[in-house]
mmCIF file of C-alpha atoms and ligand atoms in Angstrom:
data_model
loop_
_atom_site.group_PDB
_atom_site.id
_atom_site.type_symbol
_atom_site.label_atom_id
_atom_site.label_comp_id
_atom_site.label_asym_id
_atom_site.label_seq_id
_atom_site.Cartn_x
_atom_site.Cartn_y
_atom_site.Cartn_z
ATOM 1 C CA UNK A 1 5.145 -5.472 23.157
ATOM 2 C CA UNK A 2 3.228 -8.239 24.777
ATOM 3 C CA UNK A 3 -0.324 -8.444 23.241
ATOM 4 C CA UNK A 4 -3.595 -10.355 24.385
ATOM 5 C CA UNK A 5 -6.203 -11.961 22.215
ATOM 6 C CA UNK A 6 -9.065 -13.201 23.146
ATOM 7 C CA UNK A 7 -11.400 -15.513 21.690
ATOM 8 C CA UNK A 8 -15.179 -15.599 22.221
ATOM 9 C CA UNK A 9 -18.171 -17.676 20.634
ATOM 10 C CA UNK A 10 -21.276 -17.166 21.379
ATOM 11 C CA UNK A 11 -22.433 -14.575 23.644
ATOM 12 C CA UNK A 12 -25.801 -16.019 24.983
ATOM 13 C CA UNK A 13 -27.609 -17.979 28.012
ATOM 14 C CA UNK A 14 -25.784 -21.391 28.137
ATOM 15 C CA UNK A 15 -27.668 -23.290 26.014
ATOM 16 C CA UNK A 16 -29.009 -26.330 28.167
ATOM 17 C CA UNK A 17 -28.783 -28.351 25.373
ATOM 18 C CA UNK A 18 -24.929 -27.697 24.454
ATOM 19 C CA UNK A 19 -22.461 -30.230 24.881
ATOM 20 C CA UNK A 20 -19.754 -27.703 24.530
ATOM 21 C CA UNK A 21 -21.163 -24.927 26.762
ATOM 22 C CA UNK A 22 -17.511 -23.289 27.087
ATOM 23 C CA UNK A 23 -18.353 -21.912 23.493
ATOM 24 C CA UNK A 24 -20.591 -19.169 25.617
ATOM 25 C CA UNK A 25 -20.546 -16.066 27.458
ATOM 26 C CA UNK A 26 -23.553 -15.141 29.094
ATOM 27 C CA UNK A 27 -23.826 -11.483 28.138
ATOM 28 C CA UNK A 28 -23.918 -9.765 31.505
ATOM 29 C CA UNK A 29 -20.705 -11.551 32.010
ATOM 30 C CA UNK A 30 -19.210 -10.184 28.849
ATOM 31 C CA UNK A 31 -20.496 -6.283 29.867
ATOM 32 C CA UNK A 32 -18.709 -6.262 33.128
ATOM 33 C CA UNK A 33 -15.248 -7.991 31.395
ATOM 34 C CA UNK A 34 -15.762 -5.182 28.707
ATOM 35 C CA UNK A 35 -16.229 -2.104 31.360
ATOM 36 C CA UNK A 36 -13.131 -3.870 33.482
ATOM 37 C CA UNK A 37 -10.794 -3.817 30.497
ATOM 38 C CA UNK A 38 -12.044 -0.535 29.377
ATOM 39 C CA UNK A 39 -11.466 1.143 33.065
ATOM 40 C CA UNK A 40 -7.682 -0.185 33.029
ATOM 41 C CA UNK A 41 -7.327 1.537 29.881
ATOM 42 C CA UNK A 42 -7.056 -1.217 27.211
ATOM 43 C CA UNK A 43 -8.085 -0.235 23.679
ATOM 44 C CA UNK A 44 -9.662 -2.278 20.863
ATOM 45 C CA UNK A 45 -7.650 -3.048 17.538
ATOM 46 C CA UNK A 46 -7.562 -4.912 14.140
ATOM 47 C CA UNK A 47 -5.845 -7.099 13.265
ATOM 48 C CA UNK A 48 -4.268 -4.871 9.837
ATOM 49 C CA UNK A 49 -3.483 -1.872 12.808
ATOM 50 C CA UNK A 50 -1.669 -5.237 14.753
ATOM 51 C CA UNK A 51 0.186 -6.162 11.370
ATOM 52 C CA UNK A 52 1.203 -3.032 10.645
ATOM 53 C CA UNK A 53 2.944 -2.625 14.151
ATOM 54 C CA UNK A 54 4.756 -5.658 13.156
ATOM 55 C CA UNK A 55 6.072 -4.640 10.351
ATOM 56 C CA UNK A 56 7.621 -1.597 11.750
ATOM 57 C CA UNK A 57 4.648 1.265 10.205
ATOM 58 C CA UNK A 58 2.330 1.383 12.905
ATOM 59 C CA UNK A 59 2.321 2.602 16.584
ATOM 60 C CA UNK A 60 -0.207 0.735 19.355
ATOM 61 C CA UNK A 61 -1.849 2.174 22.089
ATOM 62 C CA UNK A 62 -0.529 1.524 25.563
ATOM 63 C CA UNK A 63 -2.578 -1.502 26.296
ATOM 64 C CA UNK A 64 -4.165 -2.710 22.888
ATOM 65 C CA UNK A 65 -6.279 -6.000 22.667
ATOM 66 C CA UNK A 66 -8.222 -7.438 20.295
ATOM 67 C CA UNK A 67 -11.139 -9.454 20.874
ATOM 68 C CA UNK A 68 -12.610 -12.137 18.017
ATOM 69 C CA UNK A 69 -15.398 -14.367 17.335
ATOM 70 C CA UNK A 70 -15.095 -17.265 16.052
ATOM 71 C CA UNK A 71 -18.080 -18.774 13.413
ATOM 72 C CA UNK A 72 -20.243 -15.640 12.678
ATOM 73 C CA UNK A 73 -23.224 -16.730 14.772
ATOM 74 C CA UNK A 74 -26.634 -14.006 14.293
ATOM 75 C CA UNK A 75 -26.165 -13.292 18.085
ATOM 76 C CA UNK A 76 -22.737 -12.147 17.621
ATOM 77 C CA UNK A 77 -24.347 -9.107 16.000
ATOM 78 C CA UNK A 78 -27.263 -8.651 18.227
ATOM 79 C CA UNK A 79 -26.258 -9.663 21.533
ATOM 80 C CA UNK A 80 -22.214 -9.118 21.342
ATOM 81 C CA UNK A 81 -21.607 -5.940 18.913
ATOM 82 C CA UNK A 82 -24.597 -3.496 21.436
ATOM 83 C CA UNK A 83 -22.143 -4.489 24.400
ATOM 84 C CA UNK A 84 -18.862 -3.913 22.488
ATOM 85 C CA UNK A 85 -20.497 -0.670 20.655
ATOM 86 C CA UNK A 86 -21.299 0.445 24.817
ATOM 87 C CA UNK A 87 -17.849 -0.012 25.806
ATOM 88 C CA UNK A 88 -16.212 1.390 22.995
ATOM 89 C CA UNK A 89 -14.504 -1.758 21.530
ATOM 90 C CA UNK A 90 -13.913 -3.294 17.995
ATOM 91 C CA UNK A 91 -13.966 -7.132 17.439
ATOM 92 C CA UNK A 92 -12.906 -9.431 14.602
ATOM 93 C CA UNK A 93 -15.480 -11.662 13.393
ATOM 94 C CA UNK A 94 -14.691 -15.262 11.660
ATOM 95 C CA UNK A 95 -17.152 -15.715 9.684
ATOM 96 C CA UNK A 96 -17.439 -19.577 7.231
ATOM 97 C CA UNK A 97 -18.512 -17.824 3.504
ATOM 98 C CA UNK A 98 -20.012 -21.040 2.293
ATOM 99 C CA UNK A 99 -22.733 -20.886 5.606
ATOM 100 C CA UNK A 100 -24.043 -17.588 5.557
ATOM 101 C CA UNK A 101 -27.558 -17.382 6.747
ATOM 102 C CA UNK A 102 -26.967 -21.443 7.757
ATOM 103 C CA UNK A 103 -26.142 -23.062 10.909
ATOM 104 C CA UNK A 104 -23.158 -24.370 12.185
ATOM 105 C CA UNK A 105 -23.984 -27.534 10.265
ATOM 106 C CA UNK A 106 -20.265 -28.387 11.083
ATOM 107 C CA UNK A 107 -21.054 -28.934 14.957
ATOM 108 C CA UNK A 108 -23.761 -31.625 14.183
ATOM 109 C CA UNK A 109 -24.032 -32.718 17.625
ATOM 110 C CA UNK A 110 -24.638 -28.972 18.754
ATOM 111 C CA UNK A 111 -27.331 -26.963 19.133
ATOM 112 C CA UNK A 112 -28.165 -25.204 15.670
ATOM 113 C CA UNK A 113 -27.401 -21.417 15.486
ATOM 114 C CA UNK A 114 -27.929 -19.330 12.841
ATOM 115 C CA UNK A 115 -25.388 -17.643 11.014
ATOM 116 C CA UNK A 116 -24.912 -14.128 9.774
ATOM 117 C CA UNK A 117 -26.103 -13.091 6.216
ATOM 118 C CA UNK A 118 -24.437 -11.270 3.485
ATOM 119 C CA UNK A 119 -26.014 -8.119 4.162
ATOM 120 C CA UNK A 120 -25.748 -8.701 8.595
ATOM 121 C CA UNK A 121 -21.750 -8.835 7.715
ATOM 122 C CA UNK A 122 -21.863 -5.857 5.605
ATOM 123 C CA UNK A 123 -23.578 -3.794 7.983
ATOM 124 C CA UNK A 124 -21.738 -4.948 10.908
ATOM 125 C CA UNK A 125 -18.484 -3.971 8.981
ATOM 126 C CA UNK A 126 -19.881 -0.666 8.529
ATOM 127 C CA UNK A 127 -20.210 -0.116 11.924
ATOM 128 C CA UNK A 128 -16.835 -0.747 12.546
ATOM 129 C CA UNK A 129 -16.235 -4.324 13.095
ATOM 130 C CA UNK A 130 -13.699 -6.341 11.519
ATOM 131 C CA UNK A 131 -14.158 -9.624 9.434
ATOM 132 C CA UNK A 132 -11.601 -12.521 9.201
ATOM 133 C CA UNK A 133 -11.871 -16.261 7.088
ATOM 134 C CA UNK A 134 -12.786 -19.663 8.884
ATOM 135 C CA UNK A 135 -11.997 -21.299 5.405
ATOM 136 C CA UNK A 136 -14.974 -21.733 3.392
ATOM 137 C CA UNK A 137 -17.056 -24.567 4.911
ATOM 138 C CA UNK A 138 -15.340 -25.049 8.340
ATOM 139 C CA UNK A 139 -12.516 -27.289 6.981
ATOM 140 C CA UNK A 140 -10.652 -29.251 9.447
ATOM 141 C CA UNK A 141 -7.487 -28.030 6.926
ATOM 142 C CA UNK A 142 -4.603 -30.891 8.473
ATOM 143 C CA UNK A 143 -6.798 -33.430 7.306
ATOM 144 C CA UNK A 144 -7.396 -32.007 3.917
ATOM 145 C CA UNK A 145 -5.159 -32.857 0.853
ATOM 146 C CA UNK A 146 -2.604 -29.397 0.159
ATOM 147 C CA UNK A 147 -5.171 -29.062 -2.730
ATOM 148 C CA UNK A 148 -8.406 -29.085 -0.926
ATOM 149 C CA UNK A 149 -6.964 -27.055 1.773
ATOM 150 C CA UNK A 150 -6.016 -24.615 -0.566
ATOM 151 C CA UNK A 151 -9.305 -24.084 -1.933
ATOM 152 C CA UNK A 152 -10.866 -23.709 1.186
ATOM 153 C CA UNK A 153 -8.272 -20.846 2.383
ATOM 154 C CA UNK A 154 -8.513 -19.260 -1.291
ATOM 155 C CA UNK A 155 -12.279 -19.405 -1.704
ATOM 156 C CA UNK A 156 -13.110 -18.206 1.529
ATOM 157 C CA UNK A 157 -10.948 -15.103 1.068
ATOM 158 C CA UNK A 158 -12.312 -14.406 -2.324
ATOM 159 C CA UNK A 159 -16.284 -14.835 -1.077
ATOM 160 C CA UNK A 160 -15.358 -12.512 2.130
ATOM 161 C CA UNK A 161 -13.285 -9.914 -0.229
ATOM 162 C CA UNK A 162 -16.248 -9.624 -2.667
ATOM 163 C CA UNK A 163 -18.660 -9.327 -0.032
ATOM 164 C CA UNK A 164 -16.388 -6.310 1.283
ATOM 165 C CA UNK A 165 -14.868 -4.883 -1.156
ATOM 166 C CA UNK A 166 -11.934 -4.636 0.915
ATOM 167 C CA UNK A 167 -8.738 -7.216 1.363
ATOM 168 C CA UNK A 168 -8.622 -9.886 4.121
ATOM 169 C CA UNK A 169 -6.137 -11.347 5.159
ATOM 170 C CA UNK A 170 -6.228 -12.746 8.662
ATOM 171 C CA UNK A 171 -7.469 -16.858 8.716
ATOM 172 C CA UNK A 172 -8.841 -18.516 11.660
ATOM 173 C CA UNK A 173 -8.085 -22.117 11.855
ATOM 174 C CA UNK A 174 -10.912 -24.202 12.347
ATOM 175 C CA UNK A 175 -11.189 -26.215 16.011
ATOM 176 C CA UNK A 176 -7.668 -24.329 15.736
ATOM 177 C CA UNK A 177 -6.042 -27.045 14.229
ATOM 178 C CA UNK A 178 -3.121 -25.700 12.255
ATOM 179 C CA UNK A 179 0.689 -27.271 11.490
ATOM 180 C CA UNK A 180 3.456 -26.248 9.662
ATOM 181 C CA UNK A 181 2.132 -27.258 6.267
ATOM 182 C CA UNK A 182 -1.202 -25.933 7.079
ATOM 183 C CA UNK A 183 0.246 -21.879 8.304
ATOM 184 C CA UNK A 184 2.389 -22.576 4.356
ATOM 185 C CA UNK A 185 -1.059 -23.277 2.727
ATOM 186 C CA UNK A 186 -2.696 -20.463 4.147
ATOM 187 C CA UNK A 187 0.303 -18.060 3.247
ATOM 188 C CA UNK A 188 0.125 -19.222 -0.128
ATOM 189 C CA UNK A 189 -3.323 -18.456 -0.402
ATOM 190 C CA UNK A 190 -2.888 -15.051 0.286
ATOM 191 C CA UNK A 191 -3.295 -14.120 4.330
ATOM 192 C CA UNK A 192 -0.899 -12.690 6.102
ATOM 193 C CA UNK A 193 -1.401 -13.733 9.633
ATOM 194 C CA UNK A 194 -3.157 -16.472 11.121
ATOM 195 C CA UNK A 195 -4.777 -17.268 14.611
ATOM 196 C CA UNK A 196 -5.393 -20.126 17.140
ATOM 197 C CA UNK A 197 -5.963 -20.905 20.601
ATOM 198 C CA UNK A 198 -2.967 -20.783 23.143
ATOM 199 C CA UNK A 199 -2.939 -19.167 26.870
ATOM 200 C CA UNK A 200 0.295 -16.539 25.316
ATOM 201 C CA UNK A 201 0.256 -13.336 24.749
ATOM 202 C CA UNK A 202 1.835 -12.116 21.272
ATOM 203 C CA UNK A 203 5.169 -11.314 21.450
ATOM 204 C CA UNK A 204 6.882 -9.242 18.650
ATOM 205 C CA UNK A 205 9.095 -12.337 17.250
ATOM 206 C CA UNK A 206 5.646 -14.682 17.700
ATOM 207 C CA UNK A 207 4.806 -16.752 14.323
ATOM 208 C CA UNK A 208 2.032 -14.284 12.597
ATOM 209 C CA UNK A 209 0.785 -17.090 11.253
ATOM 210 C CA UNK A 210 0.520 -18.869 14.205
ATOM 211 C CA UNK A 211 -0.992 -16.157 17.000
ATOM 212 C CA UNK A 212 -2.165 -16.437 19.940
ATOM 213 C CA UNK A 213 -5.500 -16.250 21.354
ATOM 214 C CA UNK A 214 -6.954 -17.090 25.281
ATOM 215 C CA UNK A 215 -10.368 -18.635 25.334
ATOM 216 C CA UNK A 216 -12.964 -17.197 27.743
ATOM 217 C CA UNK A 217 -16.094 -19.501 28.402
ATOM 218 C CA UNK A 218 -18.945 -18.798 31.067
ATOM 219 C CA UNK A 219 -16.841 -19.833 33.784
ATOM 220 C CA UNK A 220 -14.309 -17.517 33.502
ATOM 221 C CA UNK A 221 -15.155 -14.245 35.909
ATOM 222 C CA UNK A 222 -13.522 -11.042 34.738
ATOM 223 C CA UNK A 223 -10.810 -10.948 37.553
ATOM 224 C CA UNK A 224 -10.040 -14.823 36.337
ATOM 225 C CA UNK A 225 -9.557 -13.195 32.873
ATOM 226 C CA UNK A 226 -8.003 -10.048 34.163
ATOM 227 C CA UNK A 227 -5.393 -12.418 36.399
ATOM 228 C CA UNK A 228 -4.480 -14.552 33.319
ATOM 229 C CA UNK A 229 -3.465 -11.166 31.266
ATOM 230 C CA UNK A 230 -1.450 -10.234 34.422
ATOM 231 C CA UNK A 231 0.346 -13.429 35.166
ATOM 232 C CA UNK A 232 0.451 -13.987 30.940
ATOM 233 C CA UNK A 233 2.407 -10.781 30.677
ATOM 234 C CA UNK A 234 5.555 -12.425 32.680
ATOM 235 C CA UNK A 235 5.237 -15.518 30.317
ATOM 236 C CA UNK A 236 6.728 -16.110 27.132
HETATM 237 ZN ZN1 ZN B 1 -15.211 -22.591 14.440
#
């Protein structure tokens, strides 16, 4: 089966200010992408419901997708999760455990945003939403040490399974940077699939630790998006 990821930011008003304003999605934008997909009958997964496919225990709907964030910005929860809620869909949040209720101190040409709290994560999940590490501080990991790297992918996952009392196991690669000794780190540190940002859909012998996921900034329309899964589906 050929499945789509795609990865979202922040869904806001372009931020005037914003040197990197494909990081948005202006959120009537998002609403009619979200009623599109929904009308041609794709469903909302998890990541676990996507790994569990792959392993042979699992079923998908017809037309699954999964749709992630990438940072755990505030607005994610009350700008993004109303629309997805609407619609009926899940999403996978990356959240950066050593940053909660920060800013994306990381980007510090950007805009500051704040981040979710504790508690905004915990209620989010509760609602249904899905959580996933972006390494503790927003490591660029190939340009860590093995050892530093591995304490960035081990620590987040430990912060993020104490705050949810519940195993994670999908990492996000910061700027999506990942190599071979990077997706071995991050196995080793206890995930079991990994994501980053390529225009593919997911085949069924794609690297788990290597998905991946199509980016959609405020320029993309919904039929742009909804072309790209068509014409993606004949790619491999
Ligand atoms: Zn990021």
């Amino acid at each position: 089966m050929a499945v789509p990821i795609l990865v979202f930011h922040k869904i806001d008003a372009v931020s005037p200010k914003s040197r990197v304003p494909r990081n948005y999605v202006r959120p009537g934008q998002f609403d009619a992408l979200l009623a599109s997909l929904r009308q041609s009958g794709y469903a909302g997964i998890g990541f676990d419901q996507y790994l569990a496919y792959r392993r042979g225990t699992a079923t998908l709907p017809r037309k699954p997708i999964l749709i992630t964030f990438d940072d755990g910005y505030r607005s994610n929860a009350e700008i993004a999760a109303p629309i997805l809620r609407k619609h009926g869909f899940t999403a996978t949040i990356f959240v950066v455990p050593g940053l909660l209720g920060g800013t994306n101190s990381w980007d510090a040409d950007e805009p500051q945003e704040p981040l979710m709290t504790a508690s905004e994560i915990r209620a989010l999940r509760a609602d249904g939403f899905f959580f996933g590490s972006h390494t503790y501080s927003h490591a660029r990991l190939t340009a860590l040490p093995p050892d530093a790297a591995l304490r960035e992918l081990r620590n987040s996952r430990e912060a993020l399974e104490t705050l949810l009392g519940e195993p994670v196991r999908t990492i996000c690669y910061p700027w999506a940077q990942h190599d071979e000794r990077v997706r071995a780190l991050a196995q080793q540190a206890g995930y079991a699939c990994g994501v980053g940002i390529r225009r593919r859909l997911n085949r069924d012998d794609t690297d788990v630790m290597a998905l991946h996921r199509i980016p959609v900034t405020h320029l993309d329309s919904t039929w742009r998006v909804r072309w790209d899964l068509f014409r993606l589906g004949f790619r491999q």
